[in-house]
Each structure stands twice: as C-alpha cells, then as structure tokens.
Short mmCIF file of C-alpha atoms in Angstrom, two decimals:
data_model
loop_
_atom_site.label_atom_id
_atom_site.label_comp_id
_atom_site.label_asym_id
_atom_site.label_seq_id
_atom_site.Cartn_x
_atom_site.Cartn_y
_atom_site.Cartn_z
CA MET A 1 12.67 -44.17 -14.10
CA GLN A 2 14.94 -47.10 -13.26
CA ASN A 3 12.94 -48.03 -10.18
CA LEU A 4 9.64 -48.47 -11.96
CA LYS A 5 9.77 -52.15 -11.00
CA ASP A 6 9.89 -51.34 -7.28
CA LEU A 7 7.07 -48.87 -7.67
CA LYS A 8 4.89 -51.39 -9.51
CA GLU A 9 5.58 -53.92 -6.77
CA GLN A 10 4.56 -51.44 -4.08
CA VAL A 11 1.38 -50.60 -5.96
CA ARG A 12 0.60 -54.28 -6.50
CA LYS A 13 0.92 -54.95 -2.77
CA ALA A 14 -1.23 -52.00 -1.72
CA LEU A 15 -3.90 -52.28 -4.41
CA PRO A 16 -6.17 -54.85 -2.66
CA GLU A 17 -6.73 -52.33 0.16
CA LEU A 18 -7.44 -49.41 -2.19
CA ASP A 19 -10.29 -48.42 -4.49
CA VAL A 20 -7.96 -46.88 -7.05
CA VAL A 21 -4.34 -45.87 -7.54
CA ILE A 22 -3.70 -42.81 -9.71
CA GLY A 23 -0.59 -42.85 -11.88
CA TRP A 24 0.41 -42.14 -15.48
CA THR A 25 0.40 -44.15 -18.67
CA GLY A 26 1.04 -43.59 -22.38
CA GLY A 27 -1.23 -40.99 -23.97
CA TYR A 28 -2.73 -40.51 -27.41
CA ASP A 29 0.73 -40.22 -28.96
CA PRO A 30 4.22 -41.25 -27.82
CA LEU A 31 5.06 -37.70 -26.76
CA HIS A 32 2.33 -37.43 -24.14
CA ALA A 33 1.57 -39.31 -20.96
CA THR A 34 -1.91 -39.26 -19.51
CA PRO A 35 -3.38 -39.86 -16.03
CA HIS A 36 -4.03 -43.53 -15.40
CA PHE A 37 -6.52 -44.96 -12.92
CA ILE A 38 -5.38 -48.35 -11.68
CA ARG A 39 -8.19 -50.54 -10.39
CA ARG A 40 -7.07 -54.05 -11.40
CA ASP A 41 -3.75 -55.89 -11.43
CA GLU A 42 -3.47 -55.77 -15.22
CA ASP A 43 -3.62 -51.96 -15.13
CA ILE A 44 -0.38 -51.91 -13.16
CA ASP A 45 1.63 -53.14 -16.16
CA LYS A 46 0.60 -50.06 -18.14
CA LEU A 47 2.03 -47.73 -15.51
CA GLN A 48 4.56 -45.30 -16.92
CA VAL A 49 6.86 -43.02 -14.97
CA ASN A 50 9.29 -40.80 -16.85
CA ALA A 51 9.96 -37.20 -17.82
CA LEU A 52 6.74 -37.10 -19.87
CA CYS A 53 4.58 -37.58 -16.77
CA VAL A 54 3.89 -33.90 -16.20
CA HIS A 55 0.39 -33.98 -14.70
CA ASN A 56 -0.03 -33.19 -11.05
CA LEU A 57 -2.38 -35.98 -10.03
CA ALA A 58 -3.23 -34.36 -6.70
CA THR A 59 -5.89 -32.43 -8.64
CA TYR A 60 -8.12 -35.51 -8.50
CA LEU A 61 -7.90 -36.06 -4.76
CA PRO A 62 -10.51 -33.65 -3.34
CA SER A 63 -13.20 -35.01 -5.67
CA MET A 64 -12.44 -38.57 -4.54
CA ARG A 65 -12.85 -37.84 -0.87
CA GLY A 66 -14.31 -40.79 1.02
CA LYS A 67 -12.65 -43.37 -1.20
CA LYS A 68 -9.41 -45.18 -0.44
CA VAL A 69 -7.07 -43.63 -2.98
CA GLY A 70 -3.44 -44.32 -3.79
CA ILE A 71 -1.52 -41.61 -5.60
CA ILE A 72 1.88 -41.58 -7.28
CA VAL A 73 3.69 -38.30 -6.75
CA LYS A 74 6.78 -36.37 -7.82
CA GLY A 75 8.30 -33.98 -5.29
CA CYS A 76 6.21 -31.00 -6.40
CA ASP A 77 3.00 -33.06 -6.53
CA SER A 78 3.60 -34.28 -2.99
CA ARG A 79 3.60 -30.67 -1.79
CA SER A 80 0.11 -30.26 -3.25
CA VAL A 81 -1.01 -33.37 -1.37
CA VAL A 82 0.45 -31.95 1.85
CA GLU A 83 -1.29 -28.62 1.25
CA LEU A 84 -4.62 -30.41 0.70
CA LEU A 85 -4.05 -32.29 3.98
CA GLN A 86 -3.24 -29.02 5.74
CA GLU A 87 -6.51 -27.52 4.62
CA LYS A 88 -8.41 -30.69 5.56
CA LEU A 89 -9.70 -31.11 2.02
CA ILE A 90 -8.60 -34.76 2.05
CA ASP A 91 -8.21 -37.27 4.87
CA ARG A 92 -4.81 -38.70 5.67
CA GLU A 93 -6.16 -42.18 6.48
CA ASN A 94 -7.80 -42.45 3.06
CA VAL A 95 -4.76 -41.48 1.00
CA THR A 96 -1.78 -43.69 0.31
CA ILE A 97 1.15 -41.81 -1.17
CA PHE A 98 3.67 -43.50 -3.46
CA GLY A 99 6.62 -41.15 -3.78
CA PHE A 100 9.83 -41.19 -5.78
CA GLY A 101 12.75 -38.94 -6.57
CA CYS A 102 12.09 -36.95 -9.72
CA ASN A 103 14.72 -35.73 -12.16
CA GLY A 104 12.43 -33.23 -13.82
CA VAL A 105 9.73 -33.29 -16.47
CA VAL A 106 9.64 -31.91 -19.98
CA ASP A 107 7.88 -28.76 -21.10
CA GLN A 108 5.71 -29.76 -24.05
CA THR A 109 5.68 -26.15 -25.28
CA LYS A 110 9.47 -26.16 -25.61
CA ILE A 111 9.38 -29.43 -27.55
CA ARG A 112 6.69 -28.01 -29.81
CA ARG A 113 8.78 -24.93 -30.50
CA ILE A 114 11.83 -27.00 -31.51
CA VAL A 115 10.13 -29.83 -33.35
CA GLY A 116 7.53 -27.66 -35.02
CA ASP A 117 4.96 -30.14 -36.25
CA VAL A 118 3.87 -32.24 -33.29
CA GLY A 119 0.74 -33.48 -35.01
CA ASN A 120 2.45 -36.59 -36.31
CA ILE A 121 4.76 -38.03 -33.65
CA GLU A 122 5.98 -41.52 -34.51
CA SER A 123 8.13 -42.24 -31.51
CA CYS A 124 9.61 -40.65 -28.43
CA GLU A 125 12.41 -42.05 -26.31
CA VAL A 126 13.37 -40.47 -23.05
CA SER A 127 16.70 -41.13 -21.40
CA GLY A 128 18.32 -39.22 -18.55
CA SER A 129 19.91 -36.51 -20.66
CA GLU A 130 18.17 -36.75 -24.01
CA VAL A 131 14.76 -36.84 -25.62
CA LYS A 132 14.63 -38.47 -29.05
CA VAL A 133 11.53 -37.48 -30.94
CA SER A 134 10.69 -38.60 -34.43
CA ALA A 135 7.98 -36.57 -36.07
CA SER A 136 6.77 -36.67 -39.70
CA GLY A 137 9.74 -38.80 -40.70
CA THR A 138 12.44 -36.58 -39.16
CA GLU A 139 14.34 -37.50 -36.04
CA HIS A 140 15.10 -34.79 -33.49
CA LYS A 141 17.60 -35.28 -30.69
CA LEU A 142 16.81 -32.82 -27.98
CA ALA A 143 19.02 -32.23 -24.95
CA MET A 144 16.99 -32.71 -21.78
CA SER A 145 18.32 -29.41 -20.44
CA ASP A 146 16.72 -27.59 -23.41
CA VAL A 147 13.26 -29.02 -22.93
CA LEU A 148 13.14 -29.32 -19.14
CA SER A 149 10.32 -27.42 -17.46
CA ASP A 150 11.48 -24.13 -15.95
CA LYS A 151 10.25 -25.19 -12.52
CA CYS A 152 12.46 -28.30 -12.65
CA ALA A 153 15.65 -26.35 -13.36
CA THR A 154 15.42 -24.75 -9.92
CA CYS A 155 13.60 -27.54 -8.07
CA ARG A 156 14.23 -27.66 -4.34
CA TYR A 157 11.99 -30.61 -3.56
CA PRO A 158 12.70 -33.38 -6.11
CA ASN A 159 11.73 -36.07 -3.58
CA ALA A 160 8.25 -36.57 -2.20
CA VAL A 161 8.10 -34.56 1.05
CA LEU A 162 5.56 -37.00 2.48
CA SER A 163 5.10 -40.59 1.39
CA ASP A 164 3.96 -43.98 2.63
CA HIS A 165 6.03 -45.84 0.06
CA PHE A 166 9.15 -44.48 -1.60
CA ALA A 167 10.57 -46.10 -4.73
CA GLY A 168 14.25 -45.91 -5.53
CA ASP A 169 16.93 -43.52 -4.29
CA GLU A 170 16.47 -39.93 -3.26
CA VAL A 171 17.55 -37.27 -5.72
CA THR A 172 19.93 -34.64 -4.42
CA THR A 173 19.58 -30.96 -5.24
CA THR A 174 21.57 -27.83 -4.58
CA ALA A 175 18.98 -25.26 -5.64
CA THR A 176 18.12 -22.53 -3.13
CA PHE A 177 14.94 -20.52 -2.64
CA GLU A 178 16.51 -17.48 -4.36
CA ASP A 179 17.35 -19.48 -7.51
CA GLY A 180 13.70 -20.16 -8.11
CA TYR A 181 12.70 -16.50 -8.11
CA LYS A 182 15.27 -14.94 -10.43
CA ASP A 183 12.68 -14.64 -13.21
CA VAL A 184 10.30 -12.77 -10.91
CA GLU A 185 13.05 -10.37 -9.89
CA GLU A 186 13.99 -9.75 -13.50
CA PHE A 187 10.41 -8.92 -14.37
CA GLU A 188 9.86 -6.78 -11.28
CA VAL A 189 12.52 -4.22 -12.10
CA LYS A 190 10.88 -3.25 -15.39
CA PRO A 191 9.09 0.10 -15.46
CA GLU A 192 5.45 0.14 -14.35
CA GLU A 193 4.00 1.03 -17.77
CA GLU A 194 5.90 -1.78 -19.43
CA LYS A 195 4.54 -4.37 -16.99
CA PHE A 196 1.01 -3.01 -17.30
CA GLY A 197 1.26 -3.14 -21.09
CA PHE A 198 2.78 -6.62 -20.97
CA TRP A 199 -0.19 -8.05 -19.07
CA LEU A 200 -2.73 -6.27 -21.24
CA LYS A 201 -1.12 -7.90 -24.26
CA GLU A 202 -0.73 -11.34 -22.69
CA MET A 203 -4.17 -11.48 -21.11
CA ASP A 204 -5.78 -10.42 -24.37
CA ARG A 205 -5.03 -13.91 -25.71
CA CYS A 206 -6.95 -15.63 -22.93
CA ILE A 207 -9.97 -17.54 -24.21
CA ARG A 208 -11.51 -18.01 -20.76
CA CYS A 209 -11.38 -21.79 -21.01
CA TYR A 210 -10.52 -21.98 -17.28
CA ALA A 211 -8.07 -24.84 -17.93
CA CYS A 212 -5.70 -23.10 -15.50
CA ARG A 213 -8.31 -23.33 -12.78
CA ASN A 214 -9.31 -26.90 -13.54
CA ALA A 215 -5.73 -28.15 -13.56
CA CYS A 216 -4.94 -26.45 -10.27
CA PRO A 217 -4.97 -28.89 -7.33
CA MET A 218 -5.71 -26.06 -4.90
CA CYS A 219 -8.73 -24.69 -6.83
CA VAL A 220 -11.40 -26.53 -4.91
CA CYS A 221 -14.42 -24.22 -5.12
CA ARG A 222 -15.47 -25.75 -8.46
CA ASP A 223 -19.19 -24.89 -8.87
CA HIS A 224 -18.85 -21.97 -6.49
CA CYS A 225 -15.98 -20.29 -8.36
CA VAL A 226 -16.32 -16.51 -8.28
CA ALA A 227 -15.63 -16.44 -12.02
CA GLN A 228 -19.06 -17.92 -12.66
CA SER A 229 -21.02 -16.78 -9.64
CA ARG A 230 -23.89 -14.41 -10.36
CA ASP A 231 -24.31 -13.33 -6.78
CA PRO A 232 -21.89 -11.74 -6.16
CA HIS A 233 -21.28 -10.98 -9.80
CA TRP A 234 -17.50 -10.54 -9.82
CA LEU A 235 -16.90 -11.01 -13.52
CA SER A 236 -19.04 -10.42 -16.56
CA GLN A 237 -19.15 -12.95 -19.38
CA GLU A 238 -17.62 -10.37 -21.68
CA ALA A 239 -14.43 -11.42 -23.52
CA HIS A 240 -12.73 -8.26 -22.33
CA VAL A 241 -9.12 -8.14 -21.21
CA ARG A 242 -10.26 -6.53 -17.96
CA ASP A 243 -12.31 -9.59 -16.99
CA LYS A 244 -9.65 -12.05 -18.09
CA TRP A 245 -6.93 -10.25 -16.18
CA MET A 246 -9.16 -9.90 -13.16
CA PHE A 247 -9.76 -13.63 -13.18
CA GLN A 248 -6.05 -14.33 -13.08
CA VAL A 249 -5.61 -11.95 -10.16
CA ILE A 250 -8.49 -13.70 -8.38
CA HIS A 251 -6.77 -17.04 -9.03
CA ALA A 252 -3.45 -15.74 -7.71
CA TYR A 253 -5.04 -14.18 -4.67
CA HIS A 254 -7.08 -17.25 -3.77
CA LEU A 255 -3.80 -19.18 -3.84
CA ALA A 256 -1.88 -16.74 -1.66
CA GLY A 257 0.10 -18.80 0.83
CA ARG A 258 -1.37 -22.02 -0.57
CA CYS A 259 0.21 -22.35 -4.02
CA THR A 260 2.89 -25.04 -4.19
CA GLU A 261 4.12 -23.93 -7.63
CA CYS A 262 3.50 -27.18 -9.44
CA GLY A 263 3.03 -25.03 -12.54
CA GLU A 264 -0.06 -26.86 -13.73
CA CYS A 265 -1.94 -23.61 -14.43
CA GLN A 266 0.66 -22.43 -16.89
CA ARG A 267 1.13 -25.88 -18.42
CA ALA A 268 -2.60 -26.26 -19.00
CA CYS A 269 -2.91 -22.84 -20.65
CA PRO A 270 -3.56 -23.43 -24.36
CA VAL A 271 -2.27 -19.97 -25.29
CA ASP A 272 0.84 -19.96 -23.09
CA ILE A 273 0.13 -17.01 -20.85
CA PRO A 274 2.86 -16.84 -18.16
CA ILE A 275 0.41 -16.89 -15.26
CA LEU A 276 2.76 -18.71 -12.93
CA LEU A 277 4.58 -15.40 -12.54
CA PHE A 278 1.68 -14.02 -10.45
CA LYS A 279 1.75 -16.99 -8.13
CA LYS A 280 5.52 -16.97 -7.81
CA LYS A 281 5.47 -13.29 -6.94
CA MET A 282 2.91 -13.97 -4.23
CA ASN A 283 4.98 -16.86 -2.85
CA LYS A 284 8.11 -14.75 -2.84
CA GLU A 285 6.37 -12.10 -0.75
CA ILE A 286 4.78 -14.71 1.54
CA LYS A 287 8.24 -16.12 2.20
CA ASP A 288 9.61 -12.65 2.86
CA VAL A 289 6.87 -11.52 5.25
CA PHE A 290 5.85 -14.76 6.96
CA ASP A 291 8.88 -16.98 6.29
CA TYR A 292 6.48 -19.61 5.05
CA GLU A 293 6.36 -22.09 2.19
CA ALA A 294 3.20 -23.96 1.26
CA GLY A 295 2.94 -27.73 1.29
CA ILE A 296 5.89 -28.67 3.47
CA ASN A 297 4.38 -29.38 6.86
CA PRO A 298 0.94 -31.09 7.07
CA ASP A 299 0.30 -29.50 10.49
CA ALA A 300 1.02 -25.88 9.53
CA THR A 301 -1.65 -23.21 8.88
CA PRO A 302 -1.41 -21.08 5.72
CA PRO A 303 -0.40 -17.56 6.82
CA LEU A 304 -3.45 -15.74 5.46
CA MET A 305 -5.75 -17.99 7.48
CA THR A 306 -4.25 -16.85 10.75
CA PHE A 307 -2.55 -13.77 12.29
CA LYS A 308 -0.16 -12.54 14.92
CA ILE A 309 -1.09 -9.62 17.17
CA ASP A 310 2.34 -8.11 16.67
CA GLU A 311 3.54 -8.94 13.18
CA ASP A 312 7.28 -9.38 12.75
CA LYS A 313 7.67 -7.89 9.31
CA ILE A 314 4.65 -5.62 8.81
CA THR A 315 5.34 -2.06 9.86
CA GLU A 316 2.70 0.58 10.52
CA ARG A 317 2.39 3.50 8.12
CA LYS A 318 3.73 6.82 9.33
CA TRP A 319 1.44 9.57 8.13
CA MET B 1 -7.00 24.73 -1.18
CA PRO B 2 -4.08 23.97 -3.48
CA ILE B 3 -5.09 20.35 -3.86
CA LEU B 4 -8.30 21.30 -5.64
CA GLU B 5 -6.49 23.29 -8.27
CA GLY B 6 -6.90 21.55 -11.57
CA LYS B 7 -9.01 18.46 -11.87
CA GLU B 8 -9.94 16.05 -9.14
CA LEU B 9 -8.83 12.44 -9.30
CA ARG B 10 -10.90 9.43 -8.39
CA ILE B 11 -9.95 7.99 -5.03
CA VAL B 12 -12.02 5.32 -3.34
CA GLY B 13 -11.91 4.85 0.42
CA PHE B 14 -13.06 1.70 2.19
CA LEU B 15 -13.74 2.68 5.78
CA CYS B 16 -14.64 0.51 8.71
CA ASN B 17 -18.01 1.31 10.25
CA TRP B 18 -16.77 1.45 13.83
CA CYS B 19 -13.58 3.49 13.75
CA SER B 20 -12.50 5.17 10.55
CA TYR B 21 -15.97 6.07 9.29
CA GLY B 22 -16.56 7.61 12.69
CA GLY B 23 -13.16 9.29 12.47
CA ALA B 24 -14.04 10.80 9.11
CA ASP B 25 -17.35 11.93 10.58
CA THR B 26 -15.53 13.52 13.52
CA ALA B 27 -13.31 15.35 11.06
CA GLY B 28 -16.42 16.58 9.27
CA VAL B 29 -18.20 17.66 12.46
CA GLY B 30 -15.00 19.42 13.54
CA ARG B 31 -15.05 21.24 10.16
CA PHE B 32 -11.48 20.19 9.37
CA LYS B 33 -10.56 21.05 5.81
CA GLN B 34 -10.20 17.96 3.61
CA PRO B 35 -9.62 17.29 -0.08
CA THR B 36 -12.77 16.16 -1.85
CA ASP B 37 -11.35 13.50 -4.18
CA LEU B 38 -12.23 10.63 -1.87
CA ARG B 39 -15.45 8.65 -2.32
CA VAL B 40 -16.19 6.68 0.81
CA ILE B 41 -17.57 3.16 0.95
CA LYS B 42 -18.55 2.06 4.44
CA VAL B 43 -17.85 -1.58 5.33
CA PRO B 44 -18.75 -3.39 8.56
CA CYS B 45 -15.10 -4.14 9.37
CA SER B 46 -11.72 -3.86 7.63
CA GLY B 47 -11.72 -7.67 7.79
CA ARG B 48 -14.70 -7.58 5.42
CA ILE B 49 -12.52 -6.10 2.69
CA ASP B 50 -11.51 -8.65 0.14
CA PRO B 51 -8.22 -7.44 -1.39
CA LEU B 52 -9.87 -8.15 -4.71
CA PHE B 53 -12.26 -5.22 -4.04
CA ILE B 54 -9.21 -3.02 -4.34
CA VAL B 55 -7.88 -4.70 -7.49
CA LYS B 56 -11.31 -4.45 -9.06
CA THR B 57 -11.58 -0.79 -8.11
CA LEU B 58 -8.18 0.00 -9.60
CA MET B 59 -8.95 -1.95 -12.77
CA ALA B 60 -12.28 -0.17 -13.13
CA GLY B 61 -10.50 3.15 -13.35
CA ALA B 62 -9.83 4.50 -9.84
CA ASP B 63 -6.61 6.45 -9.44
CA GLY B 64 -6.12 5.48 -5.83
CA VAL B 65 -7.62 3.34 -3.06
CA LEU B 66 -7.40 4.00 0.64
CA VAL B 67 -8.41 1.46 3.27
CA SER B 68 -8.83 2.49 6.87
CA GLY B 69 -9.89 0.44 9.87
CA CYS B 70 -9.60 0.31 13.64
CA HIS B 71 -6.19 0.27 15.24
CA PRO B 72 -4.91 -3.23 16.04
CA ARG B 73 -6.36 -4.33 19.42
CA ASP B 74 -9.36 -2.02 18.92
CA CYS B 75 -11.40 -4.08 16.44
CA HIS B 76 -15.12 -4.25 17.20
CA TYR B 77 -15.00 -7.90 16.19
CA SER B 78 -11.74 -8.52 18.11
CA GLU B 79 -9.62 -9.73 15.23
CA GLY B 80 -10.97 -8.52 11.88
CA ASN B 81 -8.23 -5.98 11.33
CA TYR B 82 -5.49 -8.52 12.08
CA TYR B 83 -6.60 -10.63 9.12
CA ALA B 84 -7.03 -7.46 7.06
CA ARG B 85 -3.49 -6.36 7.88
CA ARG B 86 -1.97 -9.56 6.47
CA ARG B 87 -4.13 -9.55 3.34
CA LEU B 88 -3.63 -5.86 2.59
CA GLU B 89 0.12 -6.04 3.14
CA MET B 90 0.31 -8.88 0.62
CA LEU B 91 -1.76 -6.85 -1.85
CA LYS B 92 0.54 -3.87 -1.51
CA ARG B 93 3.47 -6.10 -2.34
CA PHE B 94 1.62 -7.81 -5.19
CA LEU B 95 0.50 -4.70 -7.11
CA PRO B 96 3.93 -3.91 -8.65
CA ILE B 97 3.98 -7.14 -10.68
CA MET B 98 0.71 -6.07 -12.31
CA GLY B 99 2.29 -2.80 -13.33
CA ILE B 100 0.27 -0.79 -10.83
CA ASP B 101 2.21 1.63 -8.66
CA PRO B 102 1.87 0.37 -5.06
CA LYS B 103 1.65 4.02 -3.93
CA ARG B 104 -1.85 4.09 -5.42
CA PHE B 105 -3.02 1.89 -2.57
CA ASP B 106 -2.55 2.33 1.13
CA TYR B 107 -4.08 1.08 4.34
CA THR B 108 -4.06 2.71 7.72
CA TRP B 109 -5.78 2.76 11.09
CA VAL B 110 -7.85 5.70 12.31
CA SER B 111 -10.10 5.58 15.39
CA ALA B 112 -13.46 7.34 15.75
CA SER B 113 -11.98 10.08 17.93
CA GLU B 114 -9.08 10.84 15.62
CA GLY B 115 -10.64 13.50 13.41
CA GLN B 116 -7.36 15.32 13.20
CA ARG B 117 -5.52 12.19 12.16
CA TRP B 118 -8.14 11.44 9.50
CA GLN B 119 -7.64 14.90 8.05
CA GLU B 120 -3.91 14.26 7.92
CA VAL B 121 -4.26 10.81 6.36
CA VAL B 122 -6.70 11.81 3.67
CA THR B 123 -4.76 14.96 2.77
CA LYS B 124 -1.43 13.18 2.51
CA PHE B 125 -2.86 10.26 0.56
CA THR B 126 -4.64 12.58 -1.87
CA GLU B 127 -1.43 14.55 -2.35
CA GLN B 128 0.40 11.30 -3.02
CA ILE B 129 -2.12 10.30 -5.71
CA HIS B 130 -1.98 13.75 -7.29
CA GLU B 131 1.78 13.44 -7.52
CA LEU B 132 1.32 10.18 -9.43
CA GLY B 133 -1.40 11.65 -11.63
CA ALA B 134 -4.15 9.69 -13.33
CA ALA B 135 -3.74 5.91 -13.36
CA PRO B 136 -3.31 4.02 -16.64
CA LYS B 137 -6.76 2.88 -17.75
CA ILE B 138 -7.80 -0.35 -19.36
CA ALA B 139 -9.59 0.72 -22.51
CA GLY B 140 -12.96 -0.86 -23.10
CA ALA B 141 -16.49 0.00 -24.08
CA GLU B 142 -18.04 -0.43 -20.69
CA ALA B 143 -15.36 1.31 -18.67
CA GLU B 144 -15.23 4.27 -21.03
CA GLU B 145 -18.99 4.68 -21.06
CA THR B 146 -19.07 4.61 -17.27
CA LEU B 147 -16.26 7.12 -17.08
CA LYS B 148 -18.06 9.44 -19.50
CA LEU B 149 -21.18 9.27 -17.35
CA MET B 150 -19.09 10.00 -14.27
CA GLU B 151 -17.42 12.95 -16.00
CA ALA B 152 -20.82 14.31 -16.94
CA ALA B 153 -22.04 13.99 -13.37
CA LEU B 154 -19.12 15.92 -11.94
#
C-alpha cells in the first residue's frame, strides 16, 4: 500500500494512549503475512500492509475487551468490527480503528495451485497487478486477477465503513449486491440430490479442527460452543459426516444475520471445504426478507434478534 | 384411509404446548380422522424451537418436519412465535442449499380450538411428504442401527 507511511504515522501518534495496536507483519516465509501486535515504537517499523495481509484481525477484539486496543482494518474487517459493536461484544470507547482503502487480498490456495510447491518460497513481490513468487529456484509471475480472493472480486465495501483514522485515498467500486451472489445462484439451481451428494462428499474431508470457528470474528461462544457442549449434547465426537455437516449448519445458523462475509472460515479451512457458500446463502435470504446487511450500521439490530408484528415479506401458509 | 396404504413415513411435529398441542388434542377428542405418520414433540412455545432441532431431525432420518404454534398475537408468552416466524422462515429458505427439499419442512399456526384446522394441516402435510417419498438418508452405523430398531418397533 502506497500510504503505509501515513498509516505508520497515525499509529505512532495514537500508540501512547493504547495498550496494543493489531496489524500485520511478515510471516514465516515471504508469501505469508501474520498478525502483528504493536506495543512499542520499534514494532511500528515492522508493520506490513499489502495484498498478503488476509487475516481479519477483528477476531482478536472480543478477547481483549477492557483493554485500549487499536486495530488496522480493510473494508471487510471493518464490517466485523461494526457487527461486534452492534452486539455490544466490544466497547466503542476502547477501540481505535485505523482504516484504509483495500484493493483486495490474495487467495493462498490459488497461489498454491499455480505454484505447486510452496514449501520453499524464496521471495514474493506484490505490486498492484502482479504477484512475483520465486519458489524452489523457479520464478512465477502471477496476474493479481488470477490469485485474488473470490470475495475481493465482487467487493462492495473496499473502504473501512467506520474508522477513527483513515490512511490514503478511498477506493472506488462498482460492484452491486447481486454480483456477489452469482455463485450461490449457480449452485442453487442444481438438482436436490446433486447438492446433497456434493455436501456429503465435501464434508467427509472435514477433520473437525474447528479452524473455521476459531478464525471467525463472530464466533464468540468459545468454551460454550455447542460443538463441544455435553449438556445439551448436540454433536457426538464421532468423525462421521453427519456430525461434521451438522456443525457447519450450526455455524451458518448462529451467524444468520450477523455474518459479514469476511471469508475467514473458508480461508482457515485446511481441506478447502467451500463453507462460505452456506453463509452467503443465508445472507442472500436475509437481504431478501429483511432488506438487511450485517456490519454496516453500529446502531442496527440483527434481524433475528428482533421482530415485526406484521412482517413485510413473510406470508402465512394457506392450508 | 388412502394415506395409510403402503408404508408410513417418519414425520416429526413440534407443537406448542398452549395452542397447537391443544388443537391436536381437540382434533383427537372430536374423533377427526388423521394420518398416523406424525410423531409429536411438545414444546413450551414455538419460540423454544431452535431451527437446528429441525435440521438435526432431518439429518437423523426424518422424512418431514412440521412445526405448529399459536397464531401471531396469540402467543402465551406474548412474542415467542414472532421470533419463531423469522427463524423458521429463514430455515425454509436455507434448506435448498443443503440439498433438502424445502417442502419437507413447514410451519403453521393452529389454535387450541381449531381441531378441524389441525386435521386439515396434518393431512395435507402428510400427503405432501408422501408425494416426495422417503428422504435421502445419510448412511452411517449409528443412524442405520437406530432406523433398524425403529423398523422393528413398528
């Protein structure tokens, strides 16, 4: 990002008032960025903001409640922060939001599929339209459009929707709500048996690592998660596709009207199960019935936490 | 009764204690003819029903699920069924992406005095499920064993 200097300056100014600022820095290899907790001035120099910074840092906020926390957010991450504020899981006065306009992040899975061996990455350079990766002695020039995350291709909120400090210029976008749900519509029209079979096959790969849950900024039950509760005993510990699938439906349903589609669940999945599809489907229907999108307005109430006596779009059954 | 020709299917009904359970009782007391596929689970209020109960039921091998509560404005707890209505509507719209026919699930409102209406609802819903036939099952040791036991008990 060209305005990294501005951002660093803003963080430097705000840091004395804060316990920690959460950002990104270089990871274990040049291809990955990792969350970075800035506590001292010298940490600020390590700050990195580019297309490799995929993590949604809002995940850390609920567990840091009570501390003065600064957080650096992309557009989609800022929606998670807003949603957390809406649900009163974090306090506005304790959170300082550093926003910027995001041009999209890479999908590591796509890079892995093109490059093949990602075990030995020597260097990675990211420019606006290209990612240059050199791995095991070979150099790969990848077009940004080929490795961009799916969510970024149809992003409607590239700029932080709520911020105390904003670095650089705003990014413009022309994407509409409908653009973002073409994949859901394509999947929906398939015959019932095909969809049922598809999920049985996909869910069978799940190893129940719960990375999807842990990466999700809206999954705040933690130790009380129904997946591990014994009373009520929703899921057995069996490695059966029924339990794995059920868990994903639980996850989708607990996010109904709350999910901001940051895509962290799917990104964190080590076996690439397309679980974002469930959440997108739910959001599409929420938009249709309640004309509501999560994480836009800090004062709004998620639609399943309230009701109207006469619903606009729900019609009674005629028996 | 034509509906009982052939084998029965497994339909689970979640009925609210105050209205629909009473309605079903009224239908019974009135000796209205009803299909016998439905197994009733009584809940304190339709607002008590977690939509995941229904998903779990369908995944465990039920062919259909019917939810019935008090009419809007008649809830014993004032607003339970309003929350239920939103949740259940979202579930109905969510089921297709899982590959489950949304016709296998329905929710409705029946009051304690509406024995006739209950008869109508349960008959039509059962017919609807019979048209769809048995639901696709998720194969697995536990589910199959349970089903075998259930078969034996019938």
